[in-house]
Amino acid sequence: MNRLVIHQSLHGYSEGHRLLQGSIKLNDESGRLILRMSDLSGSNVVPGFEEYLTGYPVEAMSLYALAKTWYASEMPRPGSVWTHTLFLSESALSEISDLQILTSLFKRPSANNTKALDLYSVPIEIEDAVSVLSTGEDGPSIQIADLIETMYREGKENILISSPSSRLYESAIFRVWSQQWPHLREKFTFCTGVLSSRGLGGKPFDVQCAPTPLMREIISATAAKHSHEMNLLSKTNQELPPWFARAVKDANSPTGETFRQLLWQFADVPDKNQFVPLAQLIEAFLGSAERDASDLIRLIAERFPSKDSAKALKSAFFGKGGSVGGFKPLDEGDILVGLACTSFHEAFDATALGLRARARDLCETNAVSAALTFGRILRAPLGALGEEILAGMIEAITPTLAREVTTEQPQFLSSLFRAKPELGVSSELWLAAGDRKRELLEALISQQDLNDSLKAGVAAALLESDSDYLVGRVLDSWREPAVFGVFTWLAHTHGQLSERVRVALSYHVASIAQWACSTKDAPEHAILIAAHIIAPFTYQFRQFDTGVWLKTYRSLSQRGDKREADYFATMLLTLGFQNSQPNGLALVEECFERVHKIAWDDVMPDDTWIIIDPIVPRLWWHREWDRCERLRRGIIEAFVKFRWPIVKLADCVKSDAFLQRVVESARHVDGGREFVSQKF
């Protein structure tokens, strides 16, 4: 059995109105509020209002206070009262179907028995509040109808009821309150016995019952105090719509009927303005034997046109695995077709309903239904939701379905790309496009407002779908974002690039270097590919930090990958000869001897020499073959050009014999003779 714990407090007179006992510690803000609400609701007691009930939220503690106040005529001070307050947690407030059962928990204290006050110091525990404590009695239908008419159908706020006693409307108020869904219950404020203007947070209570002689005074005082007008209770019209009768009948029942079950399932915000459209929808749903998805979509959208409204309701009817009060759920294919073709697309949130994923799941789990759904959607005009649904289906489309789509609807894919460019990042979609890929790409390129992330994603998707013959067009059109897309794909997939793509990328050297330098922890294989594309063009990226290339070179050297290490050493030396950042001289110190040795040993491949060939000085044609001499003159030229200290030359050339060769070569470089004469 469910056990609920309800804290309580008692306020009364003891040298002033104050807290006498309680089972819960209240913070200062809540304590002041409850002290004020527990005092007499006016200056004088009126016959018939010697006791009354008050309900209001205590937001500072996420509690709801339900209080009963009794006039304490036995106390020496006139106007003294006892107030017993129950504190309901959000869970307790939602678990008790018939809130009127709580009134049986109120206990009036006695001034003659102070020991009895101890019972208010411990919480109340009740078991299975829904079934055991329910009164099982119907409420007053006419008064319930009047409240529903005024609160919901007319949409009035700040309702003031003229009553001969505090008890007359008590049951009706509790029945209407019990019918409200939990979020609305938590915000509902009422008092069955106001003797003066009452309110909370600068606003009058939602419902107040007052003695008839005090009505004019309370109305005037409320307008002055809260700047809100009071509205009188309306009498129910005899000609009322079917939903109204169903709502009254449900509220009249202590624990509610199917109407309440659906109301609670559908409502998701503390807004009483949702009541009427929800009630109308429930009536239409319960009153119809046939529940066609398209009709329900229209019915719901007309009443809740914003996608942010009635989310729980829309999820119950049209969400993944949604169910409505035990009724058989709608067919998934019917839902997707109905939403794809509806003109009320602004009423539904495609993301919240998971339409794209569900369409994809349908293709993956039920090929027969997917084929039927595809055909129905393609034969009908699509709304914005339809594009999302189709996108999901195409992401998971099988080759058989793909051939059917492109054969029967050849214009479909390019139109969809124009309407939803984000689909271009799907490699599955490019695979499904067959020989229409170029048409799809042009549809994307024609878009002027694509973001860089999308452009990068398209480039990656083309590679993933073996559409490398289109990558050059993407690179020419989108440049750096497309380059980043290619290398991000490389980093994530450990893939390779065709010669066609490598050639196309060679026109975007700076962008490749930018990717390598800005991508943290880029995988080595991607850095290797980047280096082999851009190394012959160091003059185009010498302004970038060389750290990523140096790190890779050291890793290759340590691992013993001589060929790749030689390649990187040559690239780094070339950058050093151009004084690249952050320290060109340090690059020369680290790499010059290695590069010179592989040239000396005549084991430098042409694809490695081509990196440094444009940078080092040229010789007469009959000596152009002497790569070592060109390297030696290159280092001197760099020292002279960048005014590096001559003492550092020995750090670059550690062998004395080798150093002497460099000095001899210096005499053939402009400024070289003067440079070496400083020391040699």
XYZ file of C-alpha atoms in Angstrom:
680
model
C 0.000 0.000 0.000
C 1.163 3.518 -0.755
C 2.152 5.493 2.313
C 2.026 9.295 2.242
C 3.688 11.525 4.798
C 2.046 14.918 5.314
C 3.677 17.534 7.511
C 1.532 19.928 9.536
C 1.545 23.027 11.694
C -0.776 24.783 14.138
C -1.140 28.533 14.548
C -3.172 30.231 17.216
C -3.256 32.863 19.945
C -0.578 32.942 22.623
C 0.335 36.523 23.458
C -0.414 37.268 19.844
C -1.128 35.154 16.775
C 1.845 32.846 16.196
C 3.083 29.371 15.370
C 2.271 27.034 18.255
C 3.481 23.689 16.964
C 4.684 21.998 13.781
C 6.350 18.928 12.293
C 8.390 20.811 9.705
C 10.938 23.619 9.926
C 9.849 26.528 7.750
C 12.273 28.970 6.215
C 11.746 32.651 7.030
C 9.909 33.534 3.814
C 7.518 30.584 4.107
C 7.025 31.146 7.813
C 5.882 34.740 7.274
C 3.504 33.705 4.489
C 1.876 30.927 6.503
C 1.599 33.138 9.585
C -0.284 35.726 7.532
C -2.524 33.193 5.825
C -3.341 31.452 9.104
C -4.779 34.592 10.731
C -8.432 35.561 10.507
C -9.332 36.503 6.937
C -10.993 39.728 8.068
C -11.540 41.982 11.041
C -14.756 40.406 12.284
C -16.345 36.991 12.105
C -19.628 36.725 10.154
C -22.201 34.058 11.036
C -21.834 31.061 8.750
C -18.098 31.722 8.347
C -16.858 30.629 11.774
C -14.641 28.099 9.996
C -13.257 27.960 6.467
C -10.621 26.365 4.245
C -7.691 27.984 2.438
C -5.374 26.539 -0.189
C -2.250 28.142 -1.684
C 1.262 27.200 -2.873
C 4.340 27.731 -0.704
C 6.747 28.113 -3.583
C 9.830 28.803 -1.467
C 9.623 25.214 -0.173
C 7.926 23.527 -3.162
C 4.925 22.682 -0.994
C 1.201 23.273 -1.109
C -0.531 24.511 2.034
C -4.087 23.385 2.751
C -5.385 25.000 5.935
C -8.526 24.984 8.038
C -9.267 27.963 10.256
C -11.691 27.977 13.191
C -12.863 31.034 15.092
C -11.555 30.630 18.671
C -14.339 32.220 20.678
C -12.941 30.653 23.842
C -9.796 32.738 23.629
C -9.541 36.030 25.572
C -8.668 38.151 22.527
C -11.523 38.882 20.099
C -10.782 37.694 16.586
C -8.544 34.857 17.708
C -8.432 31.759 15.511
C -6.949 28.294 15.346
C -5.454 27.291 11.988
C -4.355 23.757 11.216
C -2.201 23.624 8.049
C -1.303 20.524 6.018
C 1.790 20.687 3.809
C 1.491 18.615 0.653
C 4.505 17.684 -1.432
C 4.203 17.683 -5.225
C 4.044 13.890 -5.230
C 1.356 13.779 -2.538
C -0.694 16.371 -4.366
C -0.610 14.279 -7.535
C -1.271 10.897 -5.896
C -4.492 11.776 -4.082
C -7.305 11.617 -6.615
C -10.039 12.954 -4.262
C -8.514 15.916 -2.445
C -11.580 16.308 -0.242
C -10.353 13.350 1.811
C -7.776 15.715 3.281
C -10.465 17.637 5.152
C -10.903 14.619 7.431
C -7.359 15.141 8.696
C -8.053 18.546 10.244
C -8.262 18.599 14.046
C -9.484 21.594 16.021
C -7.391 22.139 19.150
C -8.683 23.119 22.537
C -7.384 25.913 24.735
C -8.025 23.761 27.779
C -5.772 20.917 26.657
C -2.305 22.210 25.811
C -0.834 18.690 25.896
C -2.974 17.810 22.891
C -0.958 20.309 20.875
C 1.833 17.737 20.680
C -0.063 15.817 18.013
C 0.734 18.667 15.580
C 4.477 18.171 16.131
C 4.672 14.937 14.120
C 3.751 14.339 10.493
C 0.559 12.549 9.512
C 0.899 9.228 7.730
C -1.885 7.888 5.565
C -1.968 4.701 3.546
C -3.355 4.190 0.057
C -4.935 7.622 0.029
C -6.619 7.096 -3.297
C -8.771 4.103 -2.413
C -9.120 3.958 1.356
C -9.827 7.570 2.217
C -11.968 8.543 -0.778
C -15.413 9.686 0.299
C -17.042 7.948 -2.647
C -19.767 10.590 -2.671
C -20.780 12.687 -5.636
C -20.507 16.441 -5.395
C -23.056 19.194 -6.020
C -23.486 19.135 -9.812
C -24.983 22.611 -10.225
C -22.265 24.364 -8.239
C -19.565 22.346 -10.027
C -21.092 23.309 -13.370
C -21.130 26.981 -12.371
C -17.444 26.849 -11.425
C -16.447 25.078 -14.662
C -18.520 27.576 -16.645
C -16.859 30.569 -14.978
C -13.274 29.305 -14.659
C -12.858 27.500 -17.951
C -15.610 28.226 -20.460
C -15.639 31.968 -19.757
C -11.966 32.007 -18.749
C -12.496 34.355 -15.799
C -9.859 35.015 -13.157
C -10.259 36.097 -9.512
C -13.706 34.592 -8.978
C -15.720 35.875 -6.010
C -18.708 33.803 -4.902
C -21.505 35.252 -2.796
C -22.455 32.606 -0.245
C -24.453 32.371 2.998
C -21.772 30.124 4.518
C -18.258 28.823 4.038
C -19.579 25.271 3.588
C -21.947 25.802 0.666
C -19.326 25.729 -2.107
C -16.662 23.757 -0.267
C -17.422 20.422 -1.910
C -17.729 21.959 -5.395
C -14.395 23.740 -5.052
C -12.692 20.530 -3.942
C -14.262 18.556 -6.789
C -13.052 21.088 -9.377
C -9.633 21.239 -7.730
C -9.397 17.433 -7.679
C -10.175 17.293 -11.395
C -7.251 19.583 -12.211
C -4.048 17.957 -13.415
C -1.077 18.060 -10.974
C 0.682 21.135 -12.414
C -2.572 23.100 -12.219
C -3.400 21.795 -8.742
C -0.090 23.136 -7.461
C -0.960 26.713 -8.492
C -4.650 26.785 -7.504
C -5.529 29.277 -4.740
C -8.843 29.419 -2.923
C -10.536 30.357 0.315
C -14.043 29.270 1.292
C -14.444 32.084 3.795
C -12.961 35.490 3.002
C -13.998 38.336 5.267
C -11.775 40.850 3.510
C -9.661 40.988 0.354
C -7.196 38.065 0.172
C -4.470 37.356 -2.312
C -1.012 35.971 -2.943
C 1.884 37.411 -4.896
C 0.020 40.611 -5.698
C -2.936 38.716 -7.194
C -6.298 37.767 -5.671
C -7.027 34.124 -4.992
C -8.450 32.162 -7.914
C -11.688 31.380 -6.069
C -13.050 33.032 -2.933
C -16.336 32.629 -1.099
C -17.564 35.662 0.844
C -20.627 36.657 2.881
C -23.148 38.479 0.728
C -23.117 41.661 2.908
C -19.334 42.009 2.402
C -19.268 41.529 -1.379
C -19.149 45.215 -2.346
C -16.496 45.998 0.240
C -14.279 43.070 -0.829
C -14.584 43.930 -4.520
C -13.556 47.539 -3.882
C -10.717 46.597 -1.540
C -9.357 43.990 -3.953
C -9.261 46.446 -6.843
C -7.402 48.947 -4.675
C -5.050 46.464 -3.055
C -4.183 44.119 -5.908
C -5.055 46.223 -8.975
C -7.204 43.352 -10.205
C -10.919 43.206 -10.756
C -12.978 40.474 -9.142
C -15.393 38.425 -11.244
C -18.639 37.043 -9.938
C -19.618 33.418 -10.369
C -21.639 32.828 -13.533
C -24.687 30.631 -13.735
C -24.566 27.758 -16.158
C -26.321 28.162 -19.492
C -28.904 25.455 -20.183
C -27.628 24.816 -23.724
C -24.120 23.532 -23.248
C -21.791 21.546 -25.524
C -21.263 17.811 -24.930
C -17.753 18.279 -23.551
C -19.119 20.464 -20.767
C -21.546 17.817 -19.546
C -18.774 15.229 -19.601
C -16.434 17.523 -17.648
C -19.110 18.238 -15.004
C -19.940 14.556 -14.667
C -16.259 13.723 -14.240
C -15.679 16.447 -11.645
C -18.766 15.300 -9.767
C -17.171 11.866 -9.361
C -14.777 11.661 -6.390
C -12.003 9.874 -8.298
C -12.924 10.871 -11.830
C -13.645 8.913 -14.979
C -11.934 8.370 -18.334
C -12.225 12.113 -18.972
C -9.923 12.842 -16.027
C -7.539 10.076 -16.947
C -7.084 11.583 -20.399
C -6.998 15.135 -19.057
C -4.119 14.227 -16.754
C -2.337 12.363 -19.514
C -2.622 15.218 -21.984
C -2.067 18.337 -19.860
C 1.503 19.329 -19.104
C 1.562 23.006 -18.026
C -0.118 24.968 -15.204
C -2.385 26.857 -17.611
C -6.125 26.589 -17.059
C -6.719 27.962 -20.556
C -5.795 24.491 -21.795
C -8.848 22.981 -20.119
C -11.481 23.789 -22.760
C -9.510 22.715 -25.859
C -8.442 19.563 -24.041
C -12.008 18.855 -22.976
C -13.241 19.403 -26.534
C -10.614 17.046 -27.866
C -11.391 14.389 -25.262
C -15.070 14.588 -26.129
C -14.311 14.224 -29.833
C -12.013 11.301 -29.117
C -14.372 9.467 -26.755
C -17.414 10.213 -28.867
C -15.992 8.769 -32.070
C -15.729 5.081 -32.877
C -13.287 5.681 -35.738
C -10.008 7.399 -34.903
C -8.325 8.316 -38.169
C -4.794 9.710 -37.754
C -5.305 12.599 -40.202
C -8.542 13.672 -38.529
C -6.948 13.589 -35.089
C -3.972 15.593 -36.361
C -6.298 18.286 -37.686
C -8.440 18.221 -34.535
C -5.443 18.644 -32.212
C -3.706 21.230 -34.376
C -6.818 23.425 -34.540
C -7.004 23.562 -30.755
C -3.272 23.720 -30.051
C -1.673 25.508 -33.024
C 1.702 26.150 -31.349
C 4.262 23.362 -31.295
C 5.097 24.320 -27.696
C 1.537 23.734 -26.481
C 0.010 20.429 -25.313
C 3.253 18.520 -25.809
C 2.116 15.652 -23.600
C -1.095 15.271 -25.577
C 0.686 15.278 -28.930
C 3.183 12.774 -27.644
C 0.412 10.505 -26.364
C -1.294 10.402 -29.747
C 1.614 10.702 -32.154
C 4.793 9.975 -30.192
C 6.958 6.884 -30.432
C 5.056 4.085 -28.718
C 2.426 6.607 -27.606
C -0.780 5.344 -26.054
C -3.965 7.036 -24.994
C -5.638 5.799 -21.858
C -5.481 2.133 -22.739
C -6.911 2.601 -26.232
C -5.240 0.822 -29.120
C -2.448 3.045 -30.454
C -2.526 4.371 -33.993
C -0.549 2.601 -36.704
C 2.974 4.038 -36.986
C 2.766 4.300 -40.761
C -0.580 6.129 -40.561
C 0.904 8.619 -38.091
C 3.927 9.331 -40.283
C 1.797 9.747 -43.397
C -0.669 11.988 -41.595
C 2.052 14.229 -40.173
C 3.998 14.263 -43.440
C 1.006 15.544 -45.378
C -0.650 17.834 -42.849
C -0.853 21.552 -43.506
C -0.817 22.105 -39.725
C 2.913 21.402 -39.469
C 3.552 24.413 -37.207
C 1.548 22.725 -34.458
C 4.016 19.846 -34.104
C 7.646 19.636 -33.043
C 9.427 17.171 -35.309
C 12.312 16.809 -32.863
C 10.126 16.197 -29.817
C 8.147 13.573 -31.720
C 11.342 11.992 -33.035
C 9.950 11.866 -36.566
C 13.254 11.502 -38.354
C 14.440 8.651 -36.129
C 11.067 6.933 -36.281
C 10.972 7.119 -40.056
C 14.465 5.649 -40.090
C 13.428 2.934 -37.642
C 10.446 2.041 -39.800
C 12.737 1.412 -42.759
C 15.066 -0.684 -40.637
C 12.453 -2.782 -38.814
C 9.460 -3.065 -41.144
C 10.333 -2.983 -44.812
C 6.772 -3.717 -45.946
C 5.263 -0.845 -43.950
C 8.141 1.429 -44.976
C 7.548 0.777 -48.672
C 3.828 1.429 -48.308
C 4.434 4.585 -46.264
C 6.996 5.837 -48.768
C 4.576 5.408 -51.626
C 1.721 7.181 -49.831
C 3.921 10.126 -48.865
C 5.390 10.579 -52.322
C 1.956 10.680 -53.924
C 0.800 13.526 -51.668
C 1.886 17.149 -51.212
C 4.361 17.388 -48.347
C 4.507 19.857 -45.477
C 7.574 20.769 -43.453
C 7.191 17.657 -41.301
C 7.116 15.508 -44.402
C 10.580 16.644 -45.379
C 11.895 15.553 -41.982
C 10.145 12.195 -42.198
C 11.406 11.560 -45.692
C 14.905 12.524 -44.640
C 14.817 9.894 -41.917
C 13.513 7.263 -44.309
C 16.183 8.034 -46.868
C 18.948 7.800 -44.232
C 17.974 4.171 -43.637
C 16.778 3.352 -47.125
C 17.688 -0.039 -48.584
C 19.084 -0.334 -52.107
C 15.751 -1.733 -53.284
C 13.775 1.177 -51.889
C 16.390 3.645 -53.142
C 16.008 2.387 -56.710
C 12.233 2.658 -56.383
C 12.433 6.250 -55.134
C 14.844 7.489 -57.792
C 13.033 5.657 -60.559
C 9.499 6.750 -59.768
C 10.328 10.193 -58.409
C 13.518 11.385 -60.170
C 13.058 15.002 -59.084
C 12.451 14.113 -55.465
C 15.959 14.022 -54.013
C 17.192 17.328 -55.405
C 13.999 19.065 -54.268
C 14.459 17.610 -50.816
C 18.070 18.815 -50.695
C 16.988 22.329 -51.540
C 14.297 22.250 -48.864
C 16.508 20.599 -46.231
C 20.226 21.165 -46.928
C 21.166 19.418 -43.678
C 20.395 16.144 -45.409
C 23.584 16.581 -47.404
C 25.662 15.339 -44.472
C 24.102 11.881 -44.791
C 26.398 9.498 -46.644
C 23.525 7.016 -46.924
C 21.565 9.586 -48.864
C 24.428 10.173 -51.296
C 24.677 6.441 -51.807
C 20.965 6.300 -52.560
C 21.231 9.120 -55.078
C 22.827 6.948 -57.737
C 23.718 8.909 -60.861
C 21.902 12.001 -59.593
C 24.672 12.981 -57.153
C 25.905 15.932 -59.189
C 22.379 17.290 -59.393
C 22.044 17.007 -55.618
C 25.389 18.720 -55.045
C 24.444 21.638 -57.281
C 21.204 21.944 -55.318
C 23.304 22.424 -52.178
C 25.894 24.736 -53.711
C 23.112 27.000 -54.947
C 22.159 27.688 -51.323
C 23.673 30.964 -50.109
C 23.293 30.613 -46.339
C 24.791 27.223 -45.538
C 26.913 27.276 -42.405
C 30.513 26.064 -42.291
C 29.647 22.990 -40.258
C 27.160 21.862 -42.872
C 29.639 22.444 -45.695
C 32.229 20.379 -43.863
C 29.668 17.640 -43.293
C 28.777 17.490 -46.985
C 32.441 17.114 -47.963
C 32.835 14.277 -45.456
C 29.638 12.597 -46.668
C 30.874 12.660 -50.271
C 34.048 10.842 -49.260
C 32.144 8.385 -47.107
C 29.859 7.576 -50.051
C 32.716 7.112 -52.556
C 31.753 10.284 -54.411
C 35.273 11.673 -54.582
C 34.799 12.918 -58.141
C 32.590 15.657 -56.650
C 35.037 16.740 -53.937
C 36.914 19.101 -56.255
C 33.689 20.981 -56.989
C 32.982 21.256 -53.271
C 36.504 22.510 -52.523
C 36.336 25.136 -55.274
C 32.946 26.357 -54.026
C 33.332 26.257 -50.247
C 37.132 26.263 -49.738
C 38.207 26.091 -46.089
C 34.993 24.561 -44.632
C 35.171 21.801 -47.231
C 38.873 21.227 -46.515
C 38.105 20.909 -42.824
C 35.347 18.442 -43.706
C 37.723 16.256 -45.693
C 40.338 16.105 -42.939
C 37.804 15.684 -40.181
C 36.538 12.665 -42.100
C 40.103 11.377 -42.363
C 40.636 11.865 -38.649
C 37.485 9.960 -37.735
C 37.655 7.141 -40.252
C 41.370 6.496 -40.852
C 40.447 6.528 -44.530
C 42.534 7.363 -47.561
C 42.238 9.958 -50.315
C 42.291 9.251 -54.008
C 44.838 10.963 -56.244
C 41.983 13.034 -57.694
C 41.141 14.435 -54.246
C 44.804 15.010 -53.337
C 45.316 17.084 -56.480
C 42.181 19.094 -55.747
C 43.380 19.709 -52.191
C 46.769 20.995 -53.386
C 45.004 24.223 -54.347
C 44.017 24.774 -50.689
C 47.337 24.483 -48.895
C 46.784 27.212 -46.309
C 43.427 25.750 -45.287
C 44.984 22.305 -44.789
C 47.727 23.811 -42.632
C 45.100 25.726 -40.680
C 43.242 22.477 -39.972
C 46.388 20.677 -38.848
C 47.441 23.522 -36.548
C 43.998 24.127 -35.043
C 42.875 20.533 -34.521
C 43.829 19.303 -31.101
C 45.142 15.730 -30.988
C 44.707 15.197 -34.728
C 45.579 11.558 -35.544
C 48.988 11.003 -37.054
C 47.747 9.351 -40.237
C 45.751 12.490 -41.096
C 48.778 14.701 -40.398
C 50.878 12.499 -42.686
C 48.384 12.859 -45.521
C 48.188 16.608 -44.971
C 51.977 16.919 -45.039
C 52.358 14.979 -48.272
C 49.844 17.266 -49.974
C 51.169 20.611 -48.770
C 54.901 20.047 -48.203
C 55.923 21.222 -51.710
C 54.188 24.532 -51.014
C 55.786 25.618 -47.735
C 55.821 29.264 -48.815
C 52.009 29.190 -48.583
C 51.863 28.108 -44.949
C 55.158 29.297 -43.443
C 53.230 31.787 -41.281
C 51.604 28.976 -39.284
C 53.003 27.452 -36.122
C 55.252 24.495 -36.942
C 54.573 22.655 -33.690
C 52.310 19.980 -35.168
C 54.876 19.050 -37.845
C 57.742 18.958 -35.338
C 55.750 16.765 -32.966
C 54.957 14.315 -35.762
C 58.592 14.277 -36.940
C 59.850 13.363 -33.486
C 57.229 10.621 -33.176
C 58.238 9.152 -36.533
C 61.928 9.289 -35.618
C 61.355 7.604 -32.298
C 59.318 4.881 -33.960
C 61.989 4.309 -36.612
C 59.886 5.199 -39.626
C 62.879 6.494 -41.566
C 61.196 7.350 -44.874
C 58.442 9.435 -43.290
C 60.842 10.983 -40.778
C 63.138 12.038 -43.643
C 60.172 13.562 -45.431
C 59.108 15.582 -42.379
C 62.700 16.608 -41.625
C 62.958 18.039 -45.138
C 59.693 19.917 -44.744
C 60.763 21.294 -41.371
C 64.152 22.343 -42.727
C 62.404 24.114 -45.592
C 60.216 25.950 -43.079
C 63.286 26.725 -40.994
C 65.071 28.234 -43.997
C 62.063 30.581 -44.200
C 62.234 31.371 -40.460
C 58.759 29.950 -39.771
C 57.164 30.399 -36.365
C 57.851 30.050 -33.561
C 61.604 29.393 -34.032
C 62.939 28.794 -37.503
C 66.534 28.470 -36.319
C 65.553 25.641 -33.958
C 64.098 23.724 -36.906
C 67.351 24.103 -38.812
C 69.348 22.935 -35.785
C 67.208 19.808 -35.493
C 66.935 18.796 -39.133
C 69.817 20.159 -41.233
C 72.340 17.401 -40.647
C 69.741 14.664 -41.255
C 68.570 16.144 -44.526
C 72.137 16.813 -45.690
C 73.109 13.216 -44.923
C 70.324 11.647 -46.967
C 71.313 13.967 -49.809
C 74.994 13.055 -49.306
C 74.122 9.352 -49.325
C 72.082 9.955 -52.476
C 69.010 8.294 -50.956
C 66.698 11.293 -51.073
C 63.603 10.488 -53.216
C 62.512 13.070 -55.740
C 59.182 13.597 -53.945
C 61.212 14.612 -50.859
C 63.714 16.827 -52.668
C 60.899 18.674 -54.423
C 59.903 20.131 -51.027
C 63.137 22.079 -50.554
C 64.188 22.535 -54.167
C 62.369 25.913 -54.634
C 63.904 27.325 -51.430
C 67.641 26.572 -51.600
C 69.934 28.565 -53.950
C 70.348 27.309 -57.477
C 73.740 26.432 -59.064
C 75.063 26.654 -62.569
C 73.409 24.104 -64.775
C 76.374 21.823 -64.813
C 76.347 21.595 -60.978
C 72.581 21.649 -60.398
C 72.800 17.967 -59.494
C 74.771 18.764 -56.312
C 71.963 18.823 -53.765
C 74.365 18.919 -50.814
C 76.005 22.121 -52.064
C 72.629 23.729 -52.495
C 71.676 22.739 -48.948
C 74.933 24.168 -47.552
C 74.443 27.427 -49.393
C 70.812 27.390 -48.228
C 71.744 27.331 -44.540
C 74.210 30.196 -44.986
C 71.646 32.186 -46.927
C 69.145 31.730 -44.078
C 71.717 32.793 -41.424
C 72.549 35.914 -43.412
C 68.969 36.800 -44.277
C 67.571 36.406 -40.778
C 70.719 37.598 -38.981
C 71.007 34.519 -36.852
C 74.107 34.549 -34.610
C 77.073 32.801 -36.206
C 77.767 30.847 -33.030
C 74.564 28.922 -33.714
C 75.987 27.570 -36.959
C 78.010 25.067 -34.971
C 74.794 23.804 -33.358
C 73.413 23.115 -36.819
C 76.625 21.539 -38.177
C 78.318 19.636 -35.402
C 81.109 17.880 -37.371
C 84.206 20.014 -37.881
C 84.826 18.580 -41.357
C 81.255 19.160 -42.322
C 81.351 22.666 -40.852
C 84.395 23.448 -42.997
C 82.457 22.457 -46.115
C 79.636 24.796 -45.078
C 82.142 27.639 -44.589
C 83.551 27.018 -48.059
C 80.052 27.052 -49.538
C 79.336 30.350 -47.742
C 81.827 32.159 -49.962
C 79.442 31.649 -52.916
C 76.428 33.211 -51.160
C 75.699 36.920 -51.170
C 76.857 38.192 -47.812
C 78.196 34.743 -46.923
C 81.888 35.682 -47.065
C 81.342 38.565 -44.640
C 79.206 36.337 -42.419
C 81.793 33.599 -41.930
C 84.633 36.105 -41.649
C 83.205 37.037 -38.249
C 84.720 33.892 -36.837
C 86.274 31.632 -39.448
